[in-house]
Structure formats: structure tokens, C-alpha cells
mmCIF file of C-alpha atoms in Angstrom:
data_model
loop_
_atom_site.group_PDB
_atom_site.id
_atom_site.type_symbol
_atom_site.label_atom_id
_atom_site.label_comp_id
_atom_site.label_asym_id
_atom_site.label_seq_id
_atom_site.Cartn_x
_atom_site.Cartn_y
_atom_site.Cartn_z
ATOM 1 C CA UNK A 1 -21.707 -9.464 -170.894
ATOM 2 C CA UNK A 2 -23.518 -7.688 -173.494
ATOM 3 C CA UNK A 3 -22.476 -4.387 -172.177
ATOM 4 C CA UNK A 4 -18.919 -5.183 -170.918
ATOM 5 C CA UNK A 5 -18.692 -6.349 -174.621
ATOM 6 C CA UNK A 6 -20.111 -3.108 -175.999
ATOM 7 C CA UNK A 7 -17.838 -0.927 -173.504
ATOM 8 C CA UNK A 8 -14.812 -2.873 -174.765
ATOM 9 C CA UNK A 9 -15.958 -2.634 -178.661
ATOM 10 C CA UNK A 10 -16.064 1.048 -177.554
ATOM 11 C CA UNK A 11 -12.704 0.687 -175.978
ATOM 12 C CA UNK A 12 -11.025 -0.470 -179.625
ATOM 13 C CA UNK A 13 -12.544 1.640 -181.417
ATOM 14 C CA UNK A 14 -11.285 4.634 -179.391
ATOM 15 C CA UNK A 15 -7.381 3.031 -179.338
ATOM 16 C CA UNK A 16 -7.663 2.161 -183.148
ATOM 17 C CA UNK A 17 -8.960 5.940 -184.069
ATOM 18 C CA UNK A 18 -6.090 7.385 -181.902
ATOM 19 C CA UNK A 19 -3.746 5.506 -183.169
ATOM 20 C CA UNK A 20 -4.930 6.166 -186.547
ATOM 21 C CA UNK A 21 -4.803 9.784 -185.904
ATOM 22 C CA UNK A 22 -1.529 9.213 -184.199
ATOM 23 C CA UNK A 23 0.035 7.726 -187.729
ATOM 24 C CA UNK A 24 -1.399 10.021 -189.636
ATOM 25 C CA UNK A 25 0.375 12.632 -187.678
ATOM 26 C CA UNK A 26 3.481 11.165 -188.261
ATOM 27 C CA UNK A 27 3.228 10.294 -192.134
ATOM 28 C CA UNK A 28 2.703 14.015 -193.016
ATOM 29 C CA UNK A 29 4.382 15.922 -190.701
ATOM 30 C CA UNK A 30 1.070 17.613 -188.613
ATOM 31 C CA UNK A 31 3.106 19.063 -186.148
ATOM 32 C CA UNK A 32 5.494 20.911 -188.716
ATOM 33 C CA UNK A 33 2.801 22.547 -190.554
ATOM 34 C CA UNK A 34 1.240 23.772 -187.318
ATOM 35 C CA UNK A 35 4.311 24.632 -186.147
ATOM 36 C CA UNK A 36 4.150 26.979 -189.570
ATOM 37 C CA UNK A 37 1.174 28.768 -188.882
ATOM 38 C CA UNK A 38 2.065 29.884 -185.479
ATOM 39 C CA UNK A 39 5.044 31.561 -187.036
ATOM 40 C CA UNK A 40 2.821 33.122 -189.826
ATOM 41 C CA UNK A 41 0.971 34.367 -187.308
ATOM 42 C CA UNK A 42 3.654 36.453 -185.376
ATOM 43 C CA UNK A 43 3.761 40.124 -185.084
ATOM 44 C CA UNK A 44 6.518 41.897 -186.957
ATOM 45 C CA UNK A 45 7.376 45.701 -187.303
ATOM 46 C CA UNK A 46 5.998 45.653 -191.354
ATOM 47 C CA UNK A 47 8.123 46.657 -195.032
ATOM 48 C CA UNK A 48 10.280 47.562 -195.324
ATOM 49 C CA UNK A 49 12.836 44.360 -193.380
ATOM 50 C CA UNK A 50 16.249 45.825 -194.156
ATOM 51 C CA UNK A 51 18.716 43.410 -195.143
ATOM 52 C CA UNK A 52 21.648 45.159 -195.031
ATOM 53 C CA UNK A 53 25.387 43.667 -195.219
ATOM 54 C CA UNK A 54 23.169 40.211 -196.147
ATOM 55 C CA UNK A 55 24.462 38.623 -199.707
ATOM 56 C CA UNK A 56 21.095 37.685 -200.867
ATOM 57 C CA UNK A 57 21.140 34.573 -203.987
ATOM 58 C CA UNK A 58 17.265 34.614 -204.688
ATOM 59 C CA UNK A 59 13.558 34.685 -202.105
ATOM 60 C CA UNK A 60 11.979 31.481 -201.755
ATOM 61 C CA UNK A 61 7.979 31.509 -201.411
ATOM 62 C CA UNK A 62 6.807 29.729 -198.057
ATOM 63 C CA UNK A 63 3.362 29.556 -199.034
ATOM 64 C CA UNK A 64 2.194 33.245 -197.821
ATOM 65 C CA UNK A 65 6.334 34.009 -196.138
ATOM 66 C CA UNK A 66 9.383 34.323 -198.154
ATOM 67 C CA UNK A 67 12.771 33.098 -197.233
ATOM 68 C CA UNK A 68 15.882 35.073 -198.049
ATOM 69 C CA UNK A 69 18.545 32.854 -199.203
ATOM 70 C CA UNK A 70 21.818 34.216 -198.742
ATOM 71 C CA UNK A 71 25.177 33.491 -198.732
ATOM 72 C CA UNK A 72 25.809 33.533 -194.683
ATOM 73 C CA UNK A 73 22.214 31.110 -194.138
ATOM 74 C CA UNK A 74 18.394 31.685 -194.900
ATOM 75 C CA UNK A 75 16.198 34.274 -193.127
ATOM 76 C CA UNK A 76 12.331 33.622 -192.698
ATOM 77 C CA UNK A 77 10.042 36.565 -192.929
ATOM 78 C CA UNK A 78 5.829 36.560 -192.943
ATOM 79 C CA UNK A 79 3.332 38.993 -194.136
ATOM 80 C CA UNK A 80 4.406 41.091 -190.873
ATOM 81 C CA UNK A 81 8.019 41.484 -191.222
ATOM 82 C CA UNK A 82 8.400 38.999 -188.206
ATOM 83 C CA UNK A 83 11.609 37.260 -188.602
ATOM 84 C CA UNK A 84 10.405 33.943 -187.660
ATOM 85 C CA UNK A 85 13.643 31.752 -187.786
ATOM 86 C CA UNK A 86 17.071 31.773 -188.692
ATOM 87 C CA UNK A 87 19.152 29.175 -190.347
ATOM 88 C CA UNK A 88 23.068 30.502 -189.970
ATOM 89 C CA UNK A 89 25.363 28.084 -192.565
ATOM 90 C CA UNK A 90 28.720 28.454 -194.119
ATOM 91 C CA UNK A 91 28.321 26.894 -197.887
ATOM 92 C CA UNK A 92 30.752 27.991 -199.904
ATOM 93 C CA UNK A 93 28.097 26.769 -202.896
ATOM 94 C CA UNK A 94 24.903 27.155 -201.168
ATOM 95 C CA UNK A 95 21.672 25.996 -203.027
ATOM 96 C CA UNK A 96 18.297 25.933 -201.808
ATOM 97 C CA UNK A 97 14.661 23.730 -202.193
ATOM 98 C CA UNK A 98 11.268 24.518 -200.849
ATOM 99 C CA UNK A 99 8.469 22.067 -200.767
ATOM 100 C CA UNK A 100 5.663 21.298 -198.456
ATOM 101 C CA UNK A 101 6.537 24.033 -195.997
ATOM 102 C CA UNK A 102 9.949 22.915 -195.743
ATOM 103 C CA UNK A 103 13.640 24.390 -196.761
ATOM 104 C CA UNK A 104 16.184 21.828 -198.484
ATOM 105 C CA UNK A 105 19.707 23.963 -198.080
ATOM 106 C CA UNK A 106 22.640 21.671 -199.162
ATOM 107 C CA UNK A 107 26.477 23.220 -200.347
ATOM 108 C CA UNK A 108 26.969 22.104 -203.688
ATOM 109 C CA UNK A 109 30.945 20.550 -203.944
ATOM 110 C CA UNK A 110 30.667 20.420 -200.039
ATOM 111 C CA UNK A 111 28.943 17.940 -197.699
ATOM 112 C CA UNK A 112 26.473 19.733 -195.384
ATOM 113 C CA UNK A 113 22.804 19.427 -195.557
ATOM 114 C CA UNK A 114 19.973 20.287 -193.434
ATOM 115 C CA UNK A 115 15.823 20.690 -193.794
ATOM 116 C CA UNK A 116 14.324 23.163 -191.765
ATOM 117 C CA UNK A 117 10.884 25.294 -191.718
ATOM 118 C CA UNK A 118 9.466 28.176 -190.473
ATOM 119 C CA UNK A 119 10.441 27.518 -186.628
ATOM 120 C CA UNK A 120 12.932 25.392 -186.604
ATOM 121 C CA UNK A 121 15.774 23.000 -187.702
ATOM 122 C CA UNK A 122 14.190 19.496 -188.275
ATOM 123 C CA UNK A 123 16.848 17.922 -190.407
ATOM 124 C CA UNK A 124 21.089 17.728 -190.833
ATOM 125 C CA UNK A 125 23.193 15.900 -192.548
ATOM 126 C CA UNK A 126 26.593 15.647 -193.540
ATOM 127 C CA UNK A 127 27.844 13.072 -196.072
ATOM 128 C CA UNK A 128 30.471 11.238 -196.706
ATOM 129 C CA UNK A 129 30.694 12.480 -200.073
ATOM 130 C CA UNK A 130 30.509 14.954 -202.156
ATOM 131 C CA UNK A 131 27.091 16.578 -203.212
ATOM 132 C CA UNK A 132 26.354 16.797 -205.851
ATOM 133 C CA UNK A 133 22.373 17.312 -205.699
ATOM 134 C CA UNK A 134 19.043 16.791 -203.622
ATOM 135 C CA UNK A 135 15.759 17.734 -204.030
ATOM 136 C CA UNK A 136 12.864 17.880 -201.698
ATOM 137 C CA UNK A 137 9.055 16.928 -202.811
ATOM 138 C CA UNK A 138 5.447 18.090 -201.328
ATOM 139 C CA UNK A 139 5.745 15.588 -198.900
ATOM 140 C CA UNK A 140 8.696 16.252 -198.060
ATOM 141 C CA UNK A 141 10.626 13.245 -198.939
ATOM 142 C CA UNK A 142 14.602 13.800 -199.299
ATOM 143 C CA UNK A 143 16.693 12.440 -202.746
ATOM 144 C CA UNK A 144 20.639 13.407 -201.870
ATOM 145 C CA UNK A 145 22.862 13.179 -204.612
ATOM 146 C CA UNK A 146 26.790 11.952 -203.745
ATOM 147 C CA UNK A 147 29.536 11.092 -204.815
ATOM 148 C CA UNK A 148 31.016 7.254 -203.493
ATOM 149 C CA UNK A 149 34.273 5.456 -203.757
ATOM 150 C CA UNK A 150 34.269 2.486 -206.240
ATOM 151 C CA UNK A 151 31.396 4.361 -208.583
ATOM 152 C CA UNK A 152 30.348 8.110 -210.420
ATOM 153 C CA UNK A 153 27.280 8.690 -208.126
ATOM 154 C CA UNK A 154 25.506 7.569 -205.232
ATOM 155 C CA UNK A 155 21.562 8.755 -204.727
ATOM 156 C CA UNK A 156 19.880 8.270 -201.473
ATOM 157 C CA UNK A 157 15.306 9.065 -200.953
ATOM 158 C CA UNK A 158 14.629 9.421 -197.495
ATOM 159 C CA UNK A 159 10.791 9.652 -196.314
ATOM 160 C CA UNK A 160 9.139 12.274 -194.397
ATOM 161 C CA UNK A 161 10.737 11.337 -191.749
ATOM 162 C CA UNK A 162 13.998 11.364 -193.273
ATOM 163 C CA UNK A 163 14.732 7.234 -193.174
ATOM 164 C CA UNK A 164 16.319 5.886 -196.007
ATOM 165 C CA UNK A 165 14.237 4.271 -198.246
ATOM 166 C CA UNK A 166 15.422 3.463 -201.369
ATOM 167 C CA UNK A 167 19.603 3.656 -202.686
ATOM 168 C CA UNK A 168 21.106 3.585 -205.415
ATOM 169 C CA UNK A 169 24.761 3.302 -206.925
ATOM 170 C CA UNK A 170 25.859 4.728 -210.580
ATOM 171 C CA UNK A 171 28.712 2.785 -212.648
ATOM 172 C CA UNK A 172 27.848 4.439 -215.971
ATOM 173 C CA UNK A 173 26.753 8.310 -216.072
ATOM 174 C CA UNK A 174 27.607 11.079 -213.614
ATOM 175 C CA UNK A 175 24.543 12.428 -212.414
ATOM 176 C CA UNK A 176 24.033 16.416 -212.628
ATOM 177 C CA UNK A 177 20.740 16.771 -211.076
ATOM 178 C CA UNK A 178 17.493 14.647 -209.310
ATOM 179 C CA UNK A 179 14.070 15.596 -209.191
ATOM 180 C CA UNK A 180 11.505 13.739 -207.144
ATOM 181 C CA UNK A 181 7.951 13.462 -207.713
ATOM 182 C CA UNK A 182 5.220 15.456 -206.043
ATOM 183 C CA UNK A 183 4.454 12.591 -203.865
ATOM 184 C CA UNK A 184 7.985 11.432 -203.346
ATOM 185 C CA UNK A 185 7.387 7.696 -204.611
ATOM 186 C CA UNK A 186 9.296 8.032 -207.533
ATOM 187 C CA UNK A 187 12.837 10.085 -209.026
ATOM 188 C CA UNK A 188 14.048 11.919 -212.021
ATOM 189 C CA UNK A 189 18.071 11.974 -212.412
ATOM 190 C CA UNK A 190 19.623 13.327 -215.079
ATOM 191 C CA UNK A 191 22.888 11.862 -216.428
ATOM 192 C CA UNK A 192 25.417 13.084 -218.230
ATOM 193 C CA UNK A 193 28.451 10.757 -220.354
ATOM 194 C CA UNK A 194 29.896 10.459 -224.066
ATOM 195 C CA UNK A 195 29.204 8.711 -226.652
ATOM 196 C CA UNK A 196 32.139 8.968 -229.129
ATOM 197 C CA UNK A 197 33.057 12.733 -229.404
ATOM 198 C CA UNK A 198 29.709 13.494 -228.498
ATOM 199 C CA UNK A 199 27.829 14.351 -225.111
ATOM 200 C CA UNK A 200 24.880 12.172 -224.345
ATOM 201 C CA UNK A 201 22.496 13.359 -221.516
ATOM 202 C CA UNK A 202 20.757 10.505 -219.759
ATOM 203 C CA UNK A 203 16.670 10.782 -218.569
ATOM 204 C CA UNK A 204 17.016 8.317 -216.065
ATOM 205 C CA UNK A 205 13.671 6.768 -214.022
ATOM 206 C CA UNK A 206 13.132 5.285 -210.522
ATOM 207 C CA UNK A 207 10.026 4.084 -208.961
ATOM 208 C CA UNK A 208 10.898 3.368 -205.156
ATOM 209 C CA UNK A 209 8.881 0.138 -205.148
ATOM 210 C CA UNK A 210 10.688 -1.397 -207.834
ATOM 211 C CA UNK A 211 14.504 -2.404 -207.767
ATOM 212 C CA UNK A 212 15.327 -2.030 -211.518
ATOM 213 C CA UNK A 213 15.407 1.042 -213.270
ATOM 214 C CA UNK A 214 12.160 2.229 -214.803
ATOM 215 C CA UNK A 215 13.276 4.028 -217.738
ATOM 216 C CA UNK A 216 16.655 5.313 -219.288
ATOM 217 C CA UNK A 217 16.065 7.448 -222.155
ATOM 218 C CA UNK A 218 18.956 9.366 -224.117
ATOM 219 C CA UNK A 219 19.391 12.647 -225.586
ATOM 220 C CA UNK A 220 22.253 12.975 -228.020
ATOM 221 C CA UNK A 221 23.823 16.637 -227.869
ATOM 222 C CA UNK A 222 21.758 18.309 -225.281
ATOM 223 C CA UNK A 223 22.032 19.161 -221.700
ATOM 224 C CA UNK A 224 19.239 18.585 -219.338
ATOM 225 C CA UNK A 225 18.936 21.939 -217.395
ATOM 226 C CA UNK A 226 15.740 21.317 -215.604
ATOM 227 C CA UNK A 227 13.464 18.131 -214.364
ATOM 228 C CA UNK A 228 9.923 18.798 -213.129
ATOM 229 C CA UNK A 229 7.652 16.114 -212.015
ATOM 230 C CA UNK A 230 3.725 17.403 -212.832
ATOM 231 C CA UNK A 231 0.607 16.053 -210.777
ATOM 232 C CA UNK A 232 -0.827 13.647 -213.264
ATOM 233 C CA UNK A 233 2.657 11.801 -212.666
ATOM 234 C CA UNK A 234 4.522 12.983 -216.292
ATOM 235 C CA UNK A 235 8.177 14.617 -216.553
ATOM 236 C CA UNK A 236 8.660 18.019 -217.700
ATOM 237 C CA UNK A 237 11.980 18.542 -219.296
ATOM 238 C CA UNK A 238 14.185 21.309 -220.009
ATOM 239 C CA UNK A 239 17.524 21.159 -222.092
ATOM 240 C CA UNK A 240 19.397 23.428 -224.310
ATOM 241 C CA UNK A 241 17.544 22.433 -227.234
ATOM 242 C CA UNK A 242 14.227 21.496 -226.467
ATOM 243 C CA UNK A 243 11.190 21.011 -224.064
ATOM 244 C CA UNK A 244 9.768 17.351 -223.353
ATOM 245 C CA UNK A 245 7.470 15.746 -221.969
ATOM 246 C CA UNK A 246 7.841 11.921 -220.669
ATOM 247 C CA UNK A 247 5.800 9.260 -218.977
ATOM 248 C CA UNK A 248 6.767 7.535 -215.397
ATOM 249 C CA UNK A 249 7.935 4.646 -217.703
ATOM 250 C CA UNK A 250 9.832 7.273 -220.028
ATOM 251 C CA UNK A 251 7.826 7.064 -223.544
ATOM 252 C CA UNK A 252 7.730 10.612 -225.189
ATOM 253 C CA UNK A 253 4.684 12.163 -225.114
ATOM 254 C CA UNK A 254 5.420 15.575 -226.300
ATOM 255 C CA UNK A 255 8.333 18.182 -227.870
ATOM 256 C CA UNK A 256 8.884 21.293 -228.648
ATOM 257 C CA UNK A 257 12.248 22.907 -229.807
ATOM 258 C CA UNK A 258 13.271 26.092 -228.744
ATOM 259 C CA UNK A 259 13.245 29.095 -230.443
ATOM 260 C CA UNK A 260 16.893 30.252 -229.714
ATOM 261 C CA UNK A 261 19.232 30.050 -227.028
ATOM 262 C CA UNK A 262 17.036 30.883 -224.179
ATOM 263 C CA UNK A 263 18.072 34.351 -221.824
ATOM 264 C CA UNK A 264 16.545 32.123 -219.152
ATOM 265 C CA UNK A 265 13.557 29.797 -217.784
ATOM 266 C CA UNK A 266 10.767 28.802 -215.363
ATOM 267 C CA UNK A 267 9.856 25.223 -215.524
ATOM 268 C CA UNK A 268 6.975 24.610 -212.836
ATOM 269 C CA UNK A 269 4.085 21.346 -212.975
ATOM 270 C CA UNK A 270 1.918 22.172 -216.033
ATOM 271 C CA UNK A 271 3.736 25.467 -217.776
ATOM 272 C CA UNK A 272 6.786 26.036 -219.080
ATOM 273 C CA UNK A 273 7.893 29.998 -219.433
ATOM 274 C CA UNK A 274 10.872 30.691 -221.906
ATOM 275 C CA UNK A 275 12.482 33.977 -222.521
ATOM 276 C CA UNK A 276 14.743 34.635 -225.651
ATOM 277 C CA UNK A 277 15.991 37.396 -227.759
ATOM 278 C CA UNK A 278 18.110 40.645 -226.973
ATOM 279 C CA UNK A 279 16.453 43.751 -225.885
ATOM 280 C CA UNK A 280 18.538 45.682 -227.760
ATOM 281 C CA UNK A 281 17.317 44.662 -230.974
ATOM 282 C CA UNK A 282 14.093 46.159 -232.932
ATOM 283 C CA UNK A 283 12.068 43.192 -231.491
ATOM 284 C CA UNK A 284 12.986 43.493 -228.373
ATOM 285 C CA UNK A 285 12.510 40.036 -225.548
ATOM 286 C CA UNK A 286 10.208 37.428 -226.290
ATOM 287 C CA UNK A 287 8.863 35.953 -223.363
ATOM 288 C CA UNK A 288 6.864 32.413 -224.648
ATOM 289 C CA UNK A 289 4.198 30.478 -222.386
ATOM 290 C CA UNK A 290 3.857 26.265 -222.884
ATOM 291 C CA UNK A 291 1.184 24.472 -221.453
ATOM 292 C CA UNK A 292 1.668 20.781 -219.675
ATOM 293 C CA UNK A 293 1.240 19.409 -223.338
ATOM 294 C CA UNK A 294 3.829 21.993 -224.523
ATOM 295 C CA UNK A 295 1.405 23.438 -227.092
ATOM 296 C CA UNK A 296 2.506 27.016 -227.051
ATOM 297 C CA UNK A 297 -0.103 29.018 -225.748
ATOM 298 C CA UNK A 298 0.991 32.610 -225.433
ATOM 299 C CA UNK A 299 3.835 35.565 -226.334
ATOM 300 C CA UNK A 300 4.833 38.595 -225.023
ATOM 301 C CA UNK A 301 7.703 40.760 -225.698
ATOM 302 C CA UNK A 302 9.523 43.237 -223.841
ATOM 303 C CA UNK A 303 11.707 46.096 -224.699
ATOM 304 C CA UNK A 304 13.946 46.241 -221.359
ATOM 305 C CA UNK A 305 16.755 43.755 -220.124
ATOM 306 C CA UNK A 306 15.148 41.036 -218.334
ATOM 307 C CA UNK A 307 16.014 40.116 -214.917
ATOM 308 C CA UNK A 308 13.844 36.624 -214.379
ATOM 309 C CA UNK A 309 10.733 35.286 -214.681
ATOM 310 C CA UNK A 310 8.497 33.752 -211.750
ATOM 311 C CA UNK A 311 5.344 31.237 -211.959
ATOM 312 C CA UNK A 312 3.083 30.106 -209.694
ATOM 313 C CA UNK A 313 0.377 28.479 -212.469
ATOM 314 C CA UNK A 314 -2.093 31.375 -211.361
ATOM 315 C CA UNK A 315 0.279 34.340 -212.336
ATOM 316 C CA UNK A 316 3.863 34.633 -214.024
ATOM 317 C CA UNK A 317 6.089 38.125 -212.856
ATOM 318 C CA UNK A 318 8.453 39.754 -215.671
ATOM 319 C CA UNK A 319 11.099 41.172 -213.744
ATOM 320 C CA UNK A 320 12.894 43.773 -216.004
ATOM 321 C CA UNK A 321 15.735 46.552 -215.379
ATOM 322 C CA UNK A 322 13.468 49.489 -213.810
ATOM 323 C CA UNK A 323 9.926 47.690 -214.612
ATOM 324 C CA UNK A 324 8.055 44.180 -212.746
ATOM 325 C CA UNK A 325 5.381 43.035 -215.259
ATOM 326 C CA UNK A 326 2.088 40.734 -213.651
ATOM 327 C CA UNK A 327 0.863 38.314 -216.618
ATOM 328 C CA UNK A 328 -1.623 35.899 -216.753
ATOM 329 C CA UNK A 329 -0.408 32.134 -217.488
ATOM 330 C CA UNK A 330 -1.678 32.653 -221.261
ATOM 331 C CA UNK A 331 0.505 35.843 -221.510
ATOM 332 C CA UNK A 332 -2.760 37.222 -222.817
ATOM 333 C CA UNK A 333 -1.843 40.562 -220.807
ATOM 334 C CA UNK A 334 0.928 42.013 -218.902
ATOM 335 C CA UNK A 335 0.547 45.339 -216.789
ATOM 336 C CA UNK A 336 3.517 47.206 -215.030
ATOM 337 C CA UNK A 337 3.402 47.285 -211.734
ATOM 338 C CA UNK A 338 5.467 50.484 -211.837
ATOM 339 C CA UNK A 339 7.955 49.694 -209.592
ATOM 340 C CA UNK A 340 11.221 50.780 -210.883
ATOM 341 C CA UNK A 341 13.677 49.983 -208.055
ATOM 342 C CA UNK A 342 13.214 46.276 -207.519
ATOM 343 C CA UNK A 343 16.417 44.262 -208.431
ATOM 344 C CA UNK A 344 15.009 40.861 -206.801
ATOM 345 C CA UNK A 345 11.395 39.178 -206.717
ATOM 346 C CA UNK A 346 8.564 36.531 -206.237
ATOM 347 C CA UNK A 347 5.828 35.416 -205.674
ATOM 348 C CA UNK A 348 4.711 33.443 -202.523
ATOM 349 C CA UNK A 349 0.670 33.032 -202.171
ATOM 350 C CA UNK A 350 -1.106 36.065 -203.049
ATOM 351 C CA UNK A 351 1.601 38.361 -202.381
ATOM 352 C CA UNK A 352 4.863 39.730 -203.780
ATOM 353 C CA UNK A 353 7.815 40.262 -202.235
ATOM 354 C CA UNK A 354 11.108 42.068 -203.591
ATOM 355 C CA UNK A 355 13.932 43.326 -203.191
ATOM 356 C CA UNK A 356 15.069 47.027 -203.182
ATOM 357 C CA UNK A 357 18.018 49.599 -202.111
ATOM 358 C CA UNK A 358 16.034 49.683 -198.914
ATOM 359 C CA UNK A 359 15.458 46.150 -198.437
ATOM 360 C CA UNK A 360 12.810 43.383 -198.323
ATOM 361 C CA UNK A 361 8.975 45.202 -199.164
ATOM 362 C CA UNK A 362 5.840 43.053 -199.810
ATOM 363 C CA UNK A 363 2.721 43.658 -201.618
ATOM 364 C CA UNK A 364 -0.444 42.037 -202.446
ATOM 365 C CA UNK A 365 -0.973 40.826 -206.166
#
């Protein structure tokens, strides 16, 4: 009896372990991660990779690989120059966001939306209304904002298995942007309305385990340009006038006024980079670095026309006309890389991908 009971207990433990493993795989989507690993190992012809007849919007990092986001779709390449996946679309105003080894693309002002990994398509949706914004979290949770009859917008949030887990019908402001927390259990929306003769932006915060809106923060005479959630569950907000840091309950934790009209900016969890000025002026263009508390921690100047800023938390790429600079996060040192032919660039892991007249190139940091 004891041996039979012990055997039964062992069988139950094995079954429980199998069920737990299946639940973990199902929840974390380890299968998609494994598919990404296999795709990254595919051998290719090397670089440069010809991108002739492609109208490239941007280069999007996918781990150590890259997604070439074009007007006709997205093409995934690894460090060997192999094309891992092609996602063709007919979007009129395509938008893209990468997170958690997946890529979200959607048609702003249209109704098409899809999620892909490096190997295959994972999800397709044709929205009933017009798409206004969308976002993807690191855990692959998905948020979608669309028009809906009788309201200004409908905001829907889906879990990593693309099952609806939250829905909010907006009646009192237009929604111009949405950002999911890193784990996908909260979101912030950028609302826009009028208060008399003044524009009023609203930072609207929702927790998916609560029925009521967690916070609605007014920002008068400002327009929200970017929102990102930090690992600590705080929200970094960039407007046309200020930088803000808010708690998940909507409490203002920090504020920094912009030194002037920004040329461009880079807002990543734990850091913000702002570029302002004119390369034709004696002082040139100034790039300012702010830490996670919005304290200015560094600055640098360039005398060339600025094309883009690209940061990953450990490095900052400053792409100017005729030169690429690699800087540390505090801008204590900014080294030229000696590339005069780059017109787009991105950081991906320990690599730099860029576009030249010859096509897609790859280099190590």
C-alpha cells in the first residue's frame, strides 16, 4: 500500500510539474522566443544587403537583429544578413513598435493591425473602427485605440495570447496615444480636449485590475508627444514644453522645462535625450541628457545637421549629416565613427545597423 501510495504521489507530482511547465510556456510564449532563436541562427550572405526599390521608414531593433520597416511591409534580417521573415502590408500610414521579441505594425487612420515575430505572423486584426494608436508591452500585451460610434474612442487591451482583458469607452477627450507598462498590467493614454480657448492635454492612467480610471492629470497648453513606462512603474512624459515623471497613481514626481523647441528627442525607460538649437549658429546643436529623475546629467554639441538620436540605455547614437557619433549615456564622451554615408541607423544589442546608398550595413559597437 505504501509503495502504491508513493507511486501515485510521484505520478501526481510529475503531472503537476507538466501542467506548470505547460502553463509557463503558454503564459510567457516561450515557443515564440524559441522560433526567434532559430531564425537568428539562419546563415546569410553578409552585408551590405541590397534594399533597392524599398521606401524605408525606419530600422527597428529586434534583440541583436533588425526589422527594416518600409511602406510596403517589414523585413527581418539577422547578423548574417539573412532575411528571416517578410511581412507585406498595404497600409497607407504604417506605424510600428517592437517589444518582447515581437513587432506590432498597424495602419494609422486605417483598420489593419498585425503582430509578428522573426519567423512568422502571430496575430491579425481588422478593426471595426479607425485605428488611432496602438502599443505592445515587453510581455507582448497589446493595446489598441480606435474610433467607435457614440464615443470619441474605444481602448481595448489584450493579454499576450491576444484575448481581450480590458475595455474602456472614452467620452470626454480625443485619444492621441497609448503606452503600456513594461509588464502589461497598466496603461497610460494621451487625451486631448479644449478648455475655453486653450488646449488641454490629459494623461489618463488605467490599471487593468481596477474598474475605475486610476488618474486623469491635466496639462494645460501642452501637447503630449511621448509616454514610456519605467521598470519602477512610473511614466516618463515628454510634451512640447516640459518633461514629467508621474507615479502610476498620477502623482507628479518630477518636472523639467525644455530649454527650447526640440529638434528631436529620445524617450526611453530611465533616460531622456533632447536635441535643440541650429547647426548654422555658432553654438551648433546641443544634445541634453536627463536621468530617470529628470535631472540633467550631461550635454554635448555638434555643428552638423542632426538626423536622429537612438539610445538603448547603455549607449547613444547621434546621427548627423556626414558623421555618426557614439556616446555614453551621460554624454561625457562622444566619439565619431567615421561613417559619412549613413542616413538611418539603430542600436540592436551590441550591434549597429544602418542604411547607406549600398543598402543595409552592420557593425559592432
